[in-house]
Coordinates of C-alpha atoms in Angstrom, one line a residue:
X1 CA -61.5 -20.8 4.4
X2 CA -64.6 -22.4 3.1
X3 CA -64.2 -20.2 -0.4
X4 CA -60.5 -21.4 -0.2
X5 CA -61.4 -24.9 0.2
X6 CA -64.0 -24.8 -2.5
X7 CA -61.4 -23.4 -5.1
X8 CA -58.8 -25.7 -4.7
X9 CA -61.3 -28.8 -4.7
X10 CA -62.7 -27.1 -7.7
X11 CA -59.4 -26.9 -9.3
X12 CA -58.2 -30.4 -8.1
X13 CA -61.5 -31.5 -10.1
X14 CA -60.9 -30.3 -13.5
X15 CA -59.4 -32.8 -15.7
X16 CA -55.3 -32.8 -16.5
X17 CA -54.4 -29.3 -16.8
X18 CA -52.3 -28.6 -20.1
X19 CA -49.7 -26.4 -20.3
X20 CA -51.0 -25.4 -23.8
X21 CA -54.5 -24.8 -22.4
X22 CA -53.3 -22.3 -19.8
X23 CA -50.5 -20.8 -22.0
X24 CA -71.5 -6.8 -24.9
X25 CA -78.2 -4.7 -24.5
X26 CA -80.6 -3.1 -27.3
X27 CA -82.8 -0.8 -26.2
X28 CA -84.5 2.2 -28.1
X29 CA -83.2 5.9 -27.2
X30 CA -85.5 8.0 -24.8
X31 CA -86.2 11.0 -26.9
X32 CA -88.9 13.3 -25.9
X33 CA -92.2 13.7 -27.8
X34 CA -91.2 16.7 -29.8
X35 CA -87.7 14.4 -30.6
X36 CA -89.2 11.5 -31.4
X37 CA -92.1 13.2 -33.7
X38 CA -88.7 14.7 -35.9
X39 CA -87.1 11.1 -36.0
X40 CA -90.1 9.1 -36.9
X41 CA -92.2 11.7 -38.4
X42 CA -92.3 13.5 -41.4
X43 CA -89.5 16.9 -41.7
X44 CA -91.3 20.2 -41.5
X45 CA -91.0 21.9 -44.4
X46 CA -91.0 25.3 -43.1
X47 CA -89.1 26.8 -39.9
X48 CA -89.3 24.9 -36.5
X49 CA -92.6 26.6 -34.5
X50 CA -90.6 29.2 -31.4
X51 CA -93.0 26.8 -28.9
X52 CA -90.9 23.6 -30.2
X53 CA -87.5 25.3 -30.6
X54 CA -87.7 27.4 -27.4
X55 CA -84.2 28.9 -26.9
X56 CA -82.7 32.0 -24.7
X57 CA -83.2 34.2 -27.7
X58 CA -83.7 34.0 -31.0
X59 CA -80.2 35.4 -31.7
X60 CA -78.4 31.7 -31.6
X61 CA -80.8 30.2 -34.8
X62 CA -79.7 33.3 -36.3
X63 CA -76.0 32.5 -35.8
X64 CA -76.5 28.7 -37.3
X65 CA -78.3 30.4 -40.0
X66 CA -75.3 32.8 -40.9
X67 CA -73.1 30.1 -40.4
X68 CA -75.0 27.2 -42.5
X69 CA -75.2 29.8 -45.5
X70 CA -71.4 30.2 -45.4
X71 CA -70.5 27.1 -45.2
X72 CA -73.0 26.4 -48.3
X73 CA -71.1 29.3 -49.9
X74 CA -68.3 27.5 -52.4
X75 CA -66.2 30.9 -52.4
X76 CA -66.5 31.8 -49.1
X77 CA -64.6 28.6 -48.9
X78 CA -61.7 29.2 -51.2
X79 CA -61.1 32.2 -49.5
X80 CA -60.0 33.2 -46.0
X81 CA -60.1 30.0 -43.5
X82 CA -60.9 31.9 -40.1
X83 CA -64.3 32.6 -40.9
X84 CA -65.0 29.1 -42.2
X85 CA -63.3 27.6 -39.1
X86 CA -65.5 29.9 -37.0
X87 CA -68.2 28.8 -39.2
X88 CA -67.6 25.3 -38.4
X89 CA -66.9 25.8 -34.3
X90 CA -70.2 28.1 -33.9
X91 CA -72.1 24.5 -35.1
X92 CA -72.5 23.1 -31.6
X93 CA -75.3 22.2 -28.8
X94 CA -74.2 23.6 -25.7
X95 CA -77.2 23.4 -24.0
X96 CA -77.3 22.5 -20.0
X97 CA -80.1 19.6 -19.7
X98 CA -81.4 17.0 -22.5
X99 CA -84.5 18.5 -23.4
X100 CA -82.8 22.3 -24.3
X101 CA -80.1 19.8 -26.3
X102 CA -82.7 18.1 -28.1
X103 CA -83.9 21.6 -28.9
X104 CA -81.2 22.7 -30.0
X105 CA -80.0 19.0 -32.0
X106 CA -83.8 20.0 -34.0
X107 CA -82.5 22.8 -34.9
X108 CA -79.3 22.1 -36.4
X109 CA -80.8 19.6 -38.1
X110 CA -83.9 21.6 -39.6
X111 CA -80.7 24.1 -40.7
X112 CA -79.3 21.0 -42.9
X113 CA -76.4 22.4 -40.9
X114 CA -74.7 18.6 -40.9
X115 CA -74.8 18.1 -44.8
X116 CA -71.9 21.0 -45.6
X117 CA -69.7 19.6 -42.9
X118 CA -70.0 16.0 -44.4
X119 CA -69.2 17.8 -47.9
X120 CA -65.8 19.3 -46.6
X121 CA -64.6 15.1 -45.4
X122 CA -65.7 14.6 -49.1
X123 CA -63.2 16.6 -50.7
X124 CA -60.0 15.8 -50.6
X125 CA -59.1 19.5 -51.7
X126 CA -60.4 20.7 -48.3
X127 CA -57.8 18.1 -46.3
X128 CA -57.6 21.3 -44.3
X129 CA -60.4 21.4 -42.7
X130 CA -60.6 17.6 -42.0
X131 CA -59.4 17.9 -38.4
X132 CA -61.9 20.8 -37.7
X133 CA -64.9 19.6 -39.2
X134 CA -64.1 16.2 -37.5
X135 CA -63.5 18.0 -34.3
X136 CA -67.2 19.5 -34.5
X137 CA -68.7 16.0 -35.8
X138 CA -67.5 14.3 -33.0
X139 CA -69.3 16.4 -30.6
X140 CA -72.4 16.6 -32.5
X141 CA -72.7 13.1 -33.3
X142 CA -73.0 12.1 -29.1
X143 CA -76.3 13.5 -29.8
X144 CA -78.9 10.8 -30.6
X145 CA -81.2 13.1 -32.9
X146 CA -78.1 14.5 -35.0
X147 CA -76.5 10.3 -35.0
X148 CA -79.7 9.5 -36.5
X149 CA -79.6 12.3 -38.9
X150 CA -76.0 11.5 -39.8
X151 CA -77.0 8.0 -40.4
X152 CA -79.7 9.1 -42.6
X153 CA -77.5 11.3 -44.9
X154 CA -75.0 8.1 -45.3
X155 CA -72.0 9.3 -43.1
X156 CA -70.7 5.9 -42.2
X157 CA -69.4 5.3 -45.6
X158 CA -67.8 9.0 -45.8
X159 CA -66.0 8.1 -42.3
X160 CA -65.2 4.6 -43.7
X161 CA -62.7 5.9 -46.0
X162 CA -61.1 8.3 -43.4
X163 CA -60.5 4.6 -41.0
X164 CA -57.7 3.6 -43.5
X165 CA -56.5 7.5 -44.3
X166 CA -52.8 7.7 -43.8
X167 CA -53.1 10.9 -41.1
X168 CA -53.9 9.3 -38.1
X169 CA -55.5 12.4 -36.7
X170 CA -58.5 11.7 -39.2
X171 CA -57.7 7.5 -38.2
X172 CA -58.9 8.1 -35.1
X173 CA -61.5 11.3 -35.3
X174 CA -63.1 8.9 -37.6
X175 CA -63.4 5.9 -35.7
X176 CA -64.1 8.3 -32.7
X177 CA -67.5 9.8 -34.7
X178 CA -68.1 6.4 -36.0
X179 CA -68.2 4.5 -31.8
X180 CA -70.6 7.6 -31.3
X181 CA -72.7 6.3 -33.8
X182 CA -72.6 3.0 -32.7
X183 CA -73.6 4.0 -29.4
X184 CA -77.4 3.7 -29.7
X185 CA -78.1 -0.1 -30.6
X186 CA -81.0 1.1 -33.5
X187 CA -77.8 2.0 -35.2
X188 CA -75.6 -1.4 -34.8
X189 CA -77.3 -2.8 -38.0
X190 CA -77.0 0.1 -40.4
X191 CA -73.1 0.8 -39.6
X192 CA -72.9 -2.7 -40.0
X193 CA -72.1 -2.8 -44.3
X194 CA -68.6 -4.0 -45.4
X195 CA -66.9 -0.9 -46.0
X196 CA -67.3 0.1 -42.3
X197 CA -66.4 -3.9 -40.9
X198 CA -63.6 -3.8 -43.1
X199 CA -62.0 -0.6 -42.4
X200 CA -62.5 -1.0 -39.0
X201 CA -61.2 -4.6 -39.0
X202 CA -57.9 -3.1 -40.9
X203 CA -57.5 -0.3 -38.4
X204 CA -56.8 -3.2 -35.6
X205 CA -52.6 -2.9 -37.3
X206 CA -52.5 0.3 -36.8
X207 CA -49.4 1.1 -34.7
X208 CA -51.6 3.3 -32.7
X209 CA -53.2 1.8 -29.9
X210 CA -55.8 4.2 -29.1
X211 CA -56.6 4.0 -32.9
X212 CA -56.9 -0.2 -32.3
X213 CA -59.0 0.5 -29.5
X214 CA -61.5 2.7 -30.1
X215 CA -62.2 0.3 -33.4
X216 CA -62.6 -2.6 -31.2
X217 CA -65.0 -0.7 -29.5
X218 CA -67.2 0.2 -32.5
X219 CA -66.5 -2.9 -33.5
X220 CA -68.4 -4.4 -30.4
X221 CA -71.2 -2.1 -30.8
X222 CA -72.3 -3.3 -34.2
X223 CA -72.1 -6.8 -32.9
X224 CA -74.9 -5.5 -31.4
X225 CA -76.9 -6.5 -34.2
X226 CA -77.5 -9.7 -35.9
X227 CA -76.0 -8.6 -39.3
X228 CA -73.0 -7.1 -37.8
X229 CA -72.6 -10.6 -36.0
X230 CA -72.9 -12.3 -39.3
X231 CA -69.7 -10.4 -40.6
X232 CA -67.5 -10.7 -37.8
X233 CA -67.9 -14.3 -36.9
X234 CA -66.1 -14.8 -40.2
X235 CA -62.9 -16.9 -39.3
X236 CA -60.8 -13.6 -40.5
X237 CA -62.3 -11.3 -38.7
X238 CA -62.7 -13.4 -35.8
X239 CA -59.0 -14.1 -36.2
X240 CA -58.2 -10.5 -35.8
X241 CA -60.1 -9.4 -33.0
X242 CA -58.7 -12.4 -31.1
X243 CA -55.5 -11.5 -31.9
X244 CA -56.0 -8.2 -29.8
X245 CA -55.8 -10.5 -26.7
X246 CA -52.1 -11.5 -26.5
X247 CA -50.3 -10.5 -23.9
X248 CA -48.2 -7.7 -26.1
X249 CA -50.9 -5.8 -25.8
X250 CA -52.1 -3.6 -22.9
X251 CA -55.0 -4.2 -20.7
X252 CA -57.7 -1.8 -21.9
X253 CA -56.8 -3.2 -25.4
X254 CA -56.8 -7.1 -24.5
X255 CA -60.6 -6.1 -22.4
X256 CA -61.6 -4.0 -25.3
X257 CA -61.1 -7.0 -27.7
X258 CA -62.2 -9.5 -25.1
X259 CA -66.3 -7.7 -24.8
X260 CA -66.2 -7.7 -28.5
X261 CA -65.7 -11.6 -28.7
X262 CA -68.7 -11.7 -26.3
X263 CA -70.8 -9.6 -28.3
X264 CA -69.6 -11.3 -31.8
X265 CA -70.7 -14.9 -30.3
X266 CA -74.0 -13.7 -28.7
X267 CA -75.7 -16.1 -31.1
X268 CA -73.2 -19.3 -29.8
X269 CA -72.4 -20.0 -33.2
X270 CA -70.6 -23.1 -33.1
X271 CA -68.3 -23.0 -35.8
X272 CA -67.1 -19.5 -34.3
X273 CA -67.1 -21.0 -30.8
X274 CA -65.0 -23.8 -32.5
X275 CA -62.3 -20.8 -34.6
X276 CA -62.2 -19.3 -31.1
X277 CA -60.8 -22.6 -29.3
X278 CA -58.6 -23.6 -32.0
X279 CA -57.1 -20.6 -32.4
X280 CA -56.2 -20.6 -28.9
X281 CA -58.1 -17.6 -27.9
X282 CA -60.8 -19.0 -25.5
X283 CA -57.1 -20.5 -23.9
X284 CA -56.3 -16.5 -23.4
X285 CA -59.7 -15.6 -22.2
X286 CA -59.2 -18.1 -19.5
X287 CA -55.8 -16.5 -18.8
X288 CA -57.5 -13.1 -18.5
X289 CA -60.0 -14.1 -16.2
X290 CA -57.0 -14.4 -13.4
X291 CA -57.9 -11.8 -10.4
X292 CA -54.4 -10.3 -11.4
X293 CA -55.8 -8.4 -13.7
X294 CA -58.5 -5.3 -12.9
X295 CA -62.3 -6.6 -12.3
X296 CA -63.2 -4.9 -15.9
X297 CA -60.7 -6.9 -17.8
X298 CA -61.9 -9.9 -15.9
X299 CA -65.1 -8.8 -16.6
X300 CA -65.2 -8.8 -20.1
X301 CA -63.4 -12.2 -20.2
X302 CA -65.7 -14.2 -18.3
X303 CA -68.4 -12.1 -21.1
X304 CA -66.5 -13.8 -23.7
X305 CA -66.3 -17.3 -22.4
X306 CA -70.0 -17.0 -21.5
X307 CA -70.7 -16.8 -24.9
X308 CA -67.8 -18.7 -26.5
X309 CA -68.2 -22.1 -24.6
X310 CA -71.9 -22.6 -24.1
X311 CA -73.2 -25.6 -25.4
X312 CA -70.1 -25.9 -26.9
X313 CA -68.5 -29.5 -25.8
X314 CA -65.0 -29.1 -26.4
X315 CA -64.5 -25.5 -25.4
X316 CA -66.5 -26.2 -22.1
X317 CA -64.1 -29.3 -21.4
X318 CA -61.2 -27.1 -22.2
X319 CA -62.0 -23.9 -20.1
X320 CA -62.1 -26.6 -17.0
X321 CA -59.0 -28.3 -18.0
X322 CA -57.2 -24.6 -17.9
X323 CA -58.7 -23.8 -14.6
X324 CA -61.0 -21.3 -15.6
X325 CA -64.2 -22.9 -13.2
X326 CA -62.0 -21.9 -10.3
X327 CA -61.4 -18.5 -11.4
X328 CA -65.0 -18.0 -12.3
X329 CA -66.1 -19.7 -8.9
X330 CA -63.8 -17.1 -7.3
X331 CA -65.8 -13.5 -9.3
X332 CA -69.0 -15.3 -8.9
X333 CA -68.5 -13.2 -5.0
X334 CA -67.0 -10.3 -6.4
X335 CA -68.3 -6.9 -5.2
X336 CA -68.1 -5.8 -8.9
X337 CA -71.6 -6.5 -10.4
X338 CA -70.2 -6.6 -13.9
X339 CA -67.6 -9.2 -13.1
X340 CA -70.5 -11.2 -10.2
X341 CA -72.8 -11.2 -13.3
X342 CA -71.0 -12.5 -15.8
X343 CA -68.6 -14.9 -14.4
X344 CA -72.3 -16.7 -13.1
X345 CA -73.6 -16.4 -16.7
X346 CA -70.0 -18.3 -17.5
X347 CA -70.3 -20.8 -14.9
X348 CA -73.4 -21.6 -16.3
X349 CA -72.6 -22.1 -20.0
X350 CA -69.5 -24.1 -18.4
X351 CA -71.8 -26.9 -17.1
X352 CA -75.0 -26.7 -19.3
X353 CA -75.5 -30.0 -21.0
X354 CA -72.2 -31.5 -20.1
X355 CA -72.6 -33.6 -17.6
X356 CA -68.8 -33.8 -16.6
X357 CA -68.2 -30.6 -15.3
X358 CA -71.7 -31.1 -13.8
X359 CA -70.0 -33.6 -11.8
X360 CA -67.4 -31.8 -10.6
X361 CA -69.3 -29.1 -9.4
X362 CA -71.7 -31.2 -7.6
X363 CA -69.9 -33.3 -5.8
X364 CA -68.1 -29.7 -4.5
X365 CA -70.3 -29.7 -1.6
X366 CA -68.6 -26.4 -0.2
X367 CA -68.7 -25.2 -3.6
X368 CA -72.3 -25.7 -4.0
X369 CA -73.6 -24.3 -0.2
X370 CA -71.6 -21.3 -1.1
X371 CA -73.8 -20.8 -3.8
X372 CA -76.8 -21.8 -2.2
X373 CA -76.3 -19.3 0.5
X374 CA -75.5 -16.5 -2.1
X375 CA -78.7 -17.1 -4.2
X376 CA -80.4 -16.7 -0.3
X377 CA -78.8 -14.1 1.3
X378 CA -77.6 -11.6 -1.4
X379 CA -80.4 -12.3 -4.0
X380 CA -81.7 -8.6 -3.0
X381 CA -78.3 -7.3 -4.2
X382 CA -77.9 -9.4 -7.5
X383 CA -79.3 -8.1 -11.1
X384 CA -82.5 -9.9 -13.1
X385 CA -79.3 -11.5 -15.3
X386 CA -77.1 -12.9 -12.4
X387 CA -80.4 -14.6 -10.5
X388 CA -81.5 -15.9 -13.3
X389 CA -78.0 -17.8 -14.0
X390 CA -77.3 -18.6 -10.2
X391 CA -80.8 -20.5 -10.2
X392 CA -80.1 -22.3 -13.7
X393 CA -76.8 -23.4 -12.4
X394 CA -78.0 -24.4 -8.6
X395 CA -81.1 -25.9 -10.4
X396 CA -78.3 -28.6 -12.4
X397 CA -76.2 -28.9 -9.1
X398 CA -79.0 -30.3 -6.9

């Protein structure tokens, strides 16, 4: 009763509710020693010793071997396809545990088994075997060593032009390879030129969802680094992300655009905090953060108002007027961590250095004991983020 109390003073708080209003961590791979010496040191120029490439048998660097020459072999592929298809599907690291796959990742790599396969996405007279060759890559490139590798050879801007291709098989196998990339954060900055933004940005219209979604995805993931943020808090692109959060679109899309804002306004830039207001986005963020939806959707909302209203005046006043401190009071208890986590980080842009909703908070007294007794009883069960933003906001309230 108390939480219920607490809300509906909360929401009784917030100043004249408008109809109008309520209408992602960068840390460096763990490689092992041997992985890490390939990555920052100097390539061998000879083979790979058998102590650092240990394998069952020595018949599987064979098999890459036999398969790297043919695939190097320009009549071998004008001629029959099955062998070069074989070719292609024999390039793979099955191994059971991380340090046979890193192994085996070495030894591609020492092959230049990835610089044939980038080749075929090259030439347009091999179209057929696009979807193969993507089909490998994809699998390959959730690998850290061979990402790195496929960064080093350039393969962003070969999978750039394959974002925009008319077959949406290679649409999305491209932005698939491309997220996979994205994955580690070393790599948000280098992915992060204007041919990838921008094919990425265009393949939001595609009429495939999955398509839209995965780019918002790798989209998020370059926000990761400071130049990627730089592009996409350009009033276009900011425009087109935010679009992804009507209510025409499915959930996973409309979260998946929603964790991108967050990561895009990591930096609070204030004329992107402002486009995001204006454009009546932050309005839909507010929507999203209603328990209706699944904790991850809500989640990634309360992400992107974290980010999009702190210090920010006018957007804090206006995520209040739409009800959104309610809401976020309400997921500051949620058993999800995710959600607990960020709506706290929210609530505490909400009410840094505006004195107003301050007030209203404060003078909650239910409101604020709840807290209090959260920050004493479950502080065991809360992550470094979440104390940190429970004792910033408690701090102001007292």
């Amino acid at each position: 009763m108390r939480h219920l109390r607490a809300l509906v003073a909360l929401q009784r708080g917030a100043r004249g509710v408008s109809a109008a209003a309520t209408a992602r961590y960068a840390t460096s791979t763990r490689l092992s020693p041997a992985a890490r010496r390939c990555v920052l040191g100097p390539r061998r120029a000879g083979p790979w010793p058998v102590r650092q490439l240990a394998t069952d048998s020595d018949v599987g660097g064979h098999a890459i071997a036999r398969a790297v020459a043919l695939l190097r072999d320009p009549e071998a592929v004008r001629g029959a396809r099955e062998p070069i298809l074989s070719a292609i599907q024999s390039i793979a690291i099955p191994g059971p545990t991380t340090e046979l796959r890193e192994q085996q990742a070495l030894r591609l790599i020492q092959a230049d088994a990835l610089e044939p396969l980038l080749g075929f996405l090259r030439d347009d007279r091999l179209v057929d075997l696009h979807v193969p060759t993507y089909l490998c890559l994809i699998r390959l490139s959730s690998e850290p060593l061979v990402a790195h590798e496929l960064l080093r050879l350039d393969a962003p801007a070969i999978l750039a032009t394959h974002v925009g291709h008319p077959d949406p098989r290679l649409q999305a196998a491209a932005c698939v390879t491309l997220g996979n990339l994205a994955l580690d954060p070393a790599a948000a900055a280098p992915l992060a030129t204007s041919s990838v933004v921008d094919a990425l940005l265009a393949a939001l219209e595609s009429p495939h969802e999955a398509i839209q979604r995965s780019a918002l995805t790798t989209l998020a993931s370059i926000a990761g680094s400071q130049r990627g943020r730089q592009q996409l808090r350009e009033l276009e692109s900011l425009l087109a992300i935010s679009a992804k959060l009507s209510a025409d679109y499915s959930e996973p899309l409309r979260m998946a655009a929603a964790s991108a804002l967050g990561n895009v306004l990591l930096d609070h830039d204030a004329a992107a905090q402002d486009a995001l207001r204006e454009s009546g986005a932050l309005a839909e963020l507010v929507l999203l953060a209603s328990p209706v939806y699944s904790p991850d959707v809500c989640s990634a909302a309360a992400w992107a108002i974290h980010h999009g209203a702190h210090l920010n005046r006018e957007s804090q006043t206006m995520v209040v007027d739409a009800g959104g401190l309610g809401l976020l009071f309400q997921h500051a208890f949620s058993d999800d961590e995710s959600l607990q986590t960020n709506a706290l980080l929210a609530l505490d842009s909400l009410t840094v250095g505006h004195d107003d909703n301050t007030a209203i908070c404060r003078n909650n007294a239910d409101a604020v004991e709840l807290l209090a007794a959260l920050q004493r009883d479950a502080a065991d069960d809360l992550n470094a983020s979440a104390k940190l933003a429970l004792h910033s906001l408690l701090t102001r309230l007292r």
